[in-house]
CSV table of C-alpha atoms in Angstrom, one decimal:
chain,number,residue,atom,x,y,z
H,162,UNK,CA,131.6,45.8,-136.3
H,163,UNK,CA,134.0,48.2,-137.8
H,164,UNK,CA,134.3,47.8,-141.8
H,165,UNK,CA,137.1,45.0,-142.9
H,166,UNK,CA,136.6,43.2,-139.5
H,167,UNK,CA,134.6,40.1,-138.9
H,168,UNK,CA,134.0,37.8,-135.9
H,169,UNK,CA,133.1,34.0,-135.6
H,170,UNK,CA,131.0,32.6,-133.0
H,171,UNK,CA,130.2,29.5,-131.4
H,172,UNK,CA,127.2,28.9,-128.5
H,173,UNK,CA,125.9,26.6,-126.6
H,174,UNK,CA,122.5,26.3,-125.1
H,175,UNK,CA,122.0,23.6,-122.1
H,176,UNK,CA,118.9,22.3,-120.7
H,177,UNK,CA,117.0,23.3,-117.4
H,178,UNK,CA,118.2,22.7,-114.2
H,179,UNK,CA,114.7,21.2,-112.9
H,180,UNK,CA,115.9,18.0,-115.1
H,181,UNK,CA,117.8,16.9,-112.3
H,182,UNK,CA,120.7,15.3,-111.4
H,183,UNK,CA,120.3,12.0,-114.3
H,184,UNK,CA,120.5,15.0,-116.5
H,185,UNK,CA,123.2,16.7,-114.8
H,186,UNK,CA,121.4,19.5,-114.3
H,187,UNK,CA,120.7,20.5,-118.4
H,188,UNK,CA,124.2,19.7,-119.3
H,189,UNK,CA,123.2,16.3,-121.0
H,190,UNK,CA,120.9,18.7,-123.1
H,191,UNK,CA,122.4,21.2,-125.4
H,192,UNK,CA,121.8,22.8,-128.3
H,193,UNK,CA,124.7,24.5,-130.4
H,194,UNK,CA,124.9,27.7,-132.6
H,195,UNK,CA,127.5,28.4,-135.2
H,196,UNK,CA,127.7,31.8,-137.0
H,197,UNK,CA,130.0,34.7,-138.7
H,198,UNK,CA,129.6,38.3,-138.6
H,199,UNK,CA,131.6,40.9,-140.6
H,200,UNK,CA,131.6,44.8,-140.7
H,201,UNK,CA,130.8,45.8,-144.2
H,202,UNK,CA,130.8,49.4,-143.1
H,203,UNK,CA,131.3,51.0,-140.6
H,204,UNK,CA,127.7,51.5,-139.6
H,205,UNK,CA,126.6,48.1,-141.7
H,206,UNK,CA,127.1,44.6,-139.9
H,207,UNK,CA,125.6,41.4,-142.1
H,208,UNK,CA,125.9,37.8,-140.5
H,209,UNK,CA,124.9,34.1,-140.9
H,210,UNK,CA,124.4,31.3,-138.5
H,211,UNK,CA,123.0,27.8,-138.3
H,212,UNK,CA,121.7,26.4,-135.0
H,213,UNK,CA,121.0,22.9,-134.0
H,214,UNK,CA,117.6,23.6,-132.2
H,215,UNK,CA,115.1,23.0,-135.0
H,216,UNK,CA,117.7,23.2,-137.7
H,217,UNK,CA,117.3,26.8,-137.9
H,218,UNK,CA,119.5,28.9,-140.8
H,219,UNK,CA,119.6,32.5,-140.4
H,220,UNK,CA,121.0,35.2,-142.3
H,221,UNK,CA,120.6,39.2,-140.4
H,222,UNK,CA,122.1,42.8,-140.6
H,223,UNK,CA,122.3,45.9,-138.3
H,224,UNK,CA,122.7,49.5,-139.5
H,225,UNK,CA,123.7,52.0,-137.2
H,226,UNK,CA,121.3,55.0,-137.8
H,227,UNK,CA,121.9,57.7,-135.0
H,228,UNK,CA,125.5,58.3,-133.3
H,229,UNK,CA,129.1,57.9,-134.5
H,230,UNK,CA,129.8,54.9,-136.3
H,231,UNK,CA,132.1,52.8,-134.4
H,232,UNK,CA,135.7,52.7,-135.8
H,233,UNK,CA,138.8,50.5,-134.8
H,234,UNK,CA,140.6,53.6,-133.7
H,235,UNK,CA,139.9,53.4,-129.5
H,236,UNK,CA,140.6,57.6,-129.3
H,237,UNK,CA,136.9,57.7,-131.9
H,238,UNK,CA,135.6,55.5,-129.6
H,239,UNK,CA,136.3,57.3,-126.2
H,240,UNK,CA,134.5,60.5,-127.7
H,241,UNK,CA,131.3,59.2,-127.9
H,242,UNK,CA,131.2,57.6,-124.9
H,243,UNK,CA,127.7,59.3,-124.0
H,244,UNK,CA,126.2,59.4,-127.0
H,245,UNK,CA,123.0,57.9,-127.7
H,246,UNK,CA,122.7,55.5,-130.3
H,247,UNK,CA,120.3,53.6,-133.1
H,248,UNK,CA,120.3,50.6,-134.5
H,249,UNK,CA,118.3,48.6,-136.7
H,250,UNK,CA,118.1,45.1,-136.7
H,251,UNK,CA,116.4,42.2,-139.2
H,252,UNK,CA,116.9,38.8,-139.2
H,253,UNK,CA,115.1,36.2,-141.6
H,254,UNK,CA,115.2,32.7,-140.4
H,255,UNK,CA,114.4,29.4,-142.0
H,256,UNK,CA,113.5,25.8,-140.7
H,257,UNK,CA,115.3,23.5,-142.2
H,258,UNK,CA,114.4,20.4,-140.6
H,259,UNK,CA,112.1,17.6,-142.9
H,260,UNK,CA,108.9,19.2,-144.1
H,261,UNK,CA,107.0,16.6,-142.1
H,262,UNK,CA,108.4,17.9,-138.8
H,263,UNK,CA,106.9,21.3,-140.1
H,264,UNK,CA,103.4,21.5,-141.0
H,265,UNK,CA,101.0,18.4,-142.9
H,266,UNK,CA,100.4,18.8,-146.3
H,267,UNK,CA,99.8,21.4,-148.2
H,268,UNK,CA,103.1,22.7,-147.5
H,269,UNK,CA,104.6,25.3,-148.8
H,270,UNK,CA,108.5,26.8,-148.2
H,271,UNK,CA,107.4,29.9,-146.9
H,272,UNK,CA,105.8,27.9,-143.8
H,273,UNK,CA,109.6,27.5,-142.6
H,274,UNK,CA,110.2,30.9,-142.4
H,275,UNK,CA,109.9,33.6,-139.4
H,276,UNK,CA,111.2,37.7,-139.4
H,277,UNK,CA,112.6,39.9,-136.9
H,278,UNK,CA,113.0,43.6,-136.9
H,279,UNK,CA,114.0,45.4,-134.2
H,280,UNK,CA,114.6,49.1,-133.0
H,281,UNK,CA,117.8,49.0,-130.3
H,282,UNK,CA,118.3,52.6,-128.8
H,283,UNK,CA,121.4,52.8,-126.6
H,284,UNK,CA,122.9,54.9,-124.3
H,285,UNK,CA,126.4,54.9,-122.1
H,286,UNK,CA,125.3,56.7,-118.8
H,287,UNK,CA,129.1,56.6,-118.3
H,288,UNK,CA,131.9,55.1,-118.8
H,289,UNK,CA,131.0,51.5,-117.2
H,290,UNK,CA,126.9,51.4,-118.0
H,291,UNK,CA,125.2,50.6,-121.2
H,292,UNK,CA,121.4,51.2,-121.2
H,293,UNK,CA,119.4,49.8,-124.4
H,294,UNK,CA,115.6,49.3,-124.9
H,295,UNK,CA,114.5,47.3,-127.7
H,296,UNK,CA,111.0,46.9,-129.6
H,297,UNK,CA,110.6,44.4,-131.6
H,298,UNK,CA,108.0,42.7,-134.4
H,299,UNK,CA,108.5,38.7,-134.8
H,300,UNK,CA,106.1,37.7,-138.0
H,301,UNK,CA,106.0,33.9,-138.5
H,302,UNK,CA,104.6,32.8,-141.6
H,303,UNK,CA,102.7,29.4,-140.1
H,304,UNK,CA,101.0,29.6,-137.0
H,305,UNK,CA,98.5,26.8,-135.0
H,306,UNK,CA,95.4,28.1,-135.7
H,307,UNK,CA,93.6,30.0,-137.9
H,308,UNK,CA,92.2,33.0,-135.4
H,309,UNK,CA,96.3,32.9,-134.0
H,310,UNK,CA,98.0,36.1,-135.7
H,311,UNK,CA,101.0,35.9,-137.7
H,312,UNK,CA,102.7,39.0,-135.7
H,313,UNK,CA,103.9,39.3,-131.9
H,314,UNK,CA,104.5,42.9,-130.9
H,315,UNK,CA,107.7,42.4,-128.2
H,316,UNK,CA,109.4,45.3,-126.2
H,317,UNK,CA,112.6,44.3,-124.3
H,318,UNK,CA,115.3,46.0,-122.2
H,319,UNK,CA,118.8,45.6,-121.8
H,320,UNK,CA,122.0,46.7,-119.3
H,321,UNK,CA,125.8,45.9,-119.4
H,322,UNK,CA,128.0,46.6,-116.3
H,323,UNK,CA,132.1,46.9,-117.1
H,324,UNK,CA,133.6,46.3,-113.8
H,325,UNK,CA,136.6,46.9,-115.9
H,326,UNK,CA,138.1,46.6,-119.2
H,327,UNK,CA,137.8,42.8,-118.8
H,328,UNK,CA,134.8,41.7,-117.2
H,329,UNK,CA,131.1,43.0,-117.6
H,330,UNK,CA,127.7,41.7,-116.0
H,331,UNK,CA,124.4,41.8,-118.5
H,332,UNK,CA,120.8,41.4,-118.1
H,333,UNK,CA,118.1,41.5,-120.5
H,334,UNK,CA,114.5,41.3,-120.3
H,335,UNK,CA,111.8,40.7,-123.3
H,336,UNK,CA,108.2,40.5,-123.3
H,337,UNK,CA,105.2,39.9,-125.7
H,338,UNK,CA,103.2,43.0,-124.8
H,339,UNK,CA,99.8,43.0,-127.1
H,340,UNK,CA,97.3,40.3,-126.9
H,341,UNK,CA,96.0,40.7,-130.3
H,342,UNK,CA,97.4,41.9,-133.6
H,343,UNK,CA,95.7,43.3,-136.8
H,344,UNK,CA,95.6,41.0,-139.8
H,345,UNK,CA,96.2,42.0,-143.6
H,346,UNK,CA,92.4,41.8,-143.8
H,347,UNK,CA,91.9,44.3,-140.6
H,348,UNK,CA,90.9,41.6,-138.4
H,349,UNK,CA,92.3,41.4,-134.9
H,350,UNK,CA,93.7,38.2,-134.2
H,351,UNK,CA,95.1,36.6,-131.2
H,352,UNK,CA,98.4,36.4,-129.4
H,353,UNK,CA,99.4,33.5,-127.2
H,354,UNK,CA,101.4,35.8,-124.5
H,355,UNK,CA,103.7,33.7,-122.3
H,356,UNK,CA,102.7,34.1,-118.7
H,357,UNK,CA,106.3,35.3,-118.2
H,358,UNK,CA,108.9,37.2,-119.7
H,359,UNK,CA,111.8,36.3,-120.9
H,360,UNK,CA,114.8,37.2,-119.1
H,361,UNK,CA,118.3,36.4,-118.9
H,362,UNK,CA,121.5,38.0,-116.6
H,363,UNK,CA,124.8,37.1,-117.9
H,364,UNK,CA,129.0,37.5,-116.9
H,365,UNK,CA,131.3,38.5,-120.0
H,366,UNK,CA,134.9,37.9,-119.8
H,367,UNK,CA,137.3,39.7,-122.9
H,368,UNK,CA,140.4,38.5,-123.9
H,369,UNK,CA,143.0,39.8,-126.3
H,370,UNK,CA,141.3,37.6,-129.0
H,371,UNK,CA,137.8,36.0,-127.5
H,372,UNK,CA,134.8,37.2,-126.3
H,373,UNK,CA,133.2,35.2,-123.7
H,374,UNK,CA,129.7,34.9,-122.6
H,375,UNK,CA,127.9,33.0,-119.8
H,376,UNK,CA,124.3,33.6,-119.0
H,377,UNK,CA,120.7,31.8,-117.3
H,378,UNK,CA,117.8,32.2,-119.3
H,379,UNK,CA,114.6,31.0,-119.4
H,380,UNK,CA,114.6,31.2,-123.0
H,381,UNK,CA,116.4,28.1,-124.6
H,382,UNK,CA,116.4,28.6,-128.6
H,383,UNK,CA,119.3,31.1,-129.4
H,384,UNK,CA,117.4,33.0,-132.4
H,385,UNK,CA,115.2,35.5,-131.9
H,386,UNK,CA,112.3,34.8,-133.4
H,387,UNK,CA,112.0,32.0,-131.2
């Protein structure tokens, strides 16, 4: 975000549409997400959120390291149009829900909490097509098993479409990629790779004041280091 603005959001995650019709199709299932954003710089964005899926609390930033920082000014904007960009990403997350939905005893707080950091390079091809790749490192502090590692390596992909100043179509794709990762001690430990990736495709509509999203995932927490 540019510095001095900030933006509030509100999601909603529904079920799956193999519950059937009793469930409506997922929409008797939802999960919500609640969050604020604000540009402290021009290149520095910080935010917060609380979700209702596992009672997750999260706190994140981006820094924009390569390219022109975005300003409000739409002229700055239009001159960078083909630029490629960097971005840094890292998000700390914590469980919140009661320590016996958690782990058994011993616990400890740092078994409620998981970190993301993620590289996002991004390029418009033009003026309608965004391009962004994005490798990723989840660590999560408590894990099922003692040979399972603490890290997942992830590298993901993402596209936005403007069919015009108002409407945009998205997709993203993100996928565990290494099926073991080195432990402090050197050992190699195991990763449990999903048998398929996530992915998502997704219709944006902007207004003079809202933002809004609609996608179909296959992923159904709305943090990312779930």
């Amino acid at each position: 975000l540019p510095k001095g603005e900030w933006e509030l959001f509100i999601q909603h995650r529904f079920g799956t549409f193999g519950s059937g019709a009793y469930n409506w199709y997922g929409l008797d299932q939802s999960y919500m997400r609640i969050g604020m954003d604000a540009g402290l710089s021009d290149r520095l964005t910080v935010g917060i959120s609380r979700s209702s899926m596992n009672k997750i609390a999260d706190a994140y930033f981006k820094y924009q390291i390569k390219g022109k920082a975005k300003q409000s000014d739409k002229i700055a904007q239009s001159e960078n149009k083909s630029e490629v960009t960097a971005s840094w990403y890292s998000n700390v997350s914590v469980n919140t829900q009661l320590r016996g939905n958690i782990s058994p005893e011993p616990f400890y707080f740092s078994n409620r909490l998981r970190f993301v950091n993620t590289l996002i390079i991004s390029k418009n091809i033009n003026d309608r097509l965004l391009l962004a790749v994005t490798p990723s490192l989840v660590h999560v502090n408590l894990v099922d098993l003692a040979t399972e590692s603490n890290d997942v390596a992830v590298m993901g992909a993402y596209g936005r479409m403007k069919f015009s100043d108002r409407y945009a179509v998205t997709a993203e794709i993100q996928k565990p990629f290494l099926s073991s990762m080195p432990s402090p001690s050197g050992a190699m430990k195991t990763v449990n790779i999903p048998a398929n990736p996530y992915m998502a495709l997704g219709f944006e509509i902007y207004t003079a004041k809202h933002v809004f999203q609609l996608s179909v995932s296959n992923a159904q927490s709305m943090n990312e280091s779930f």
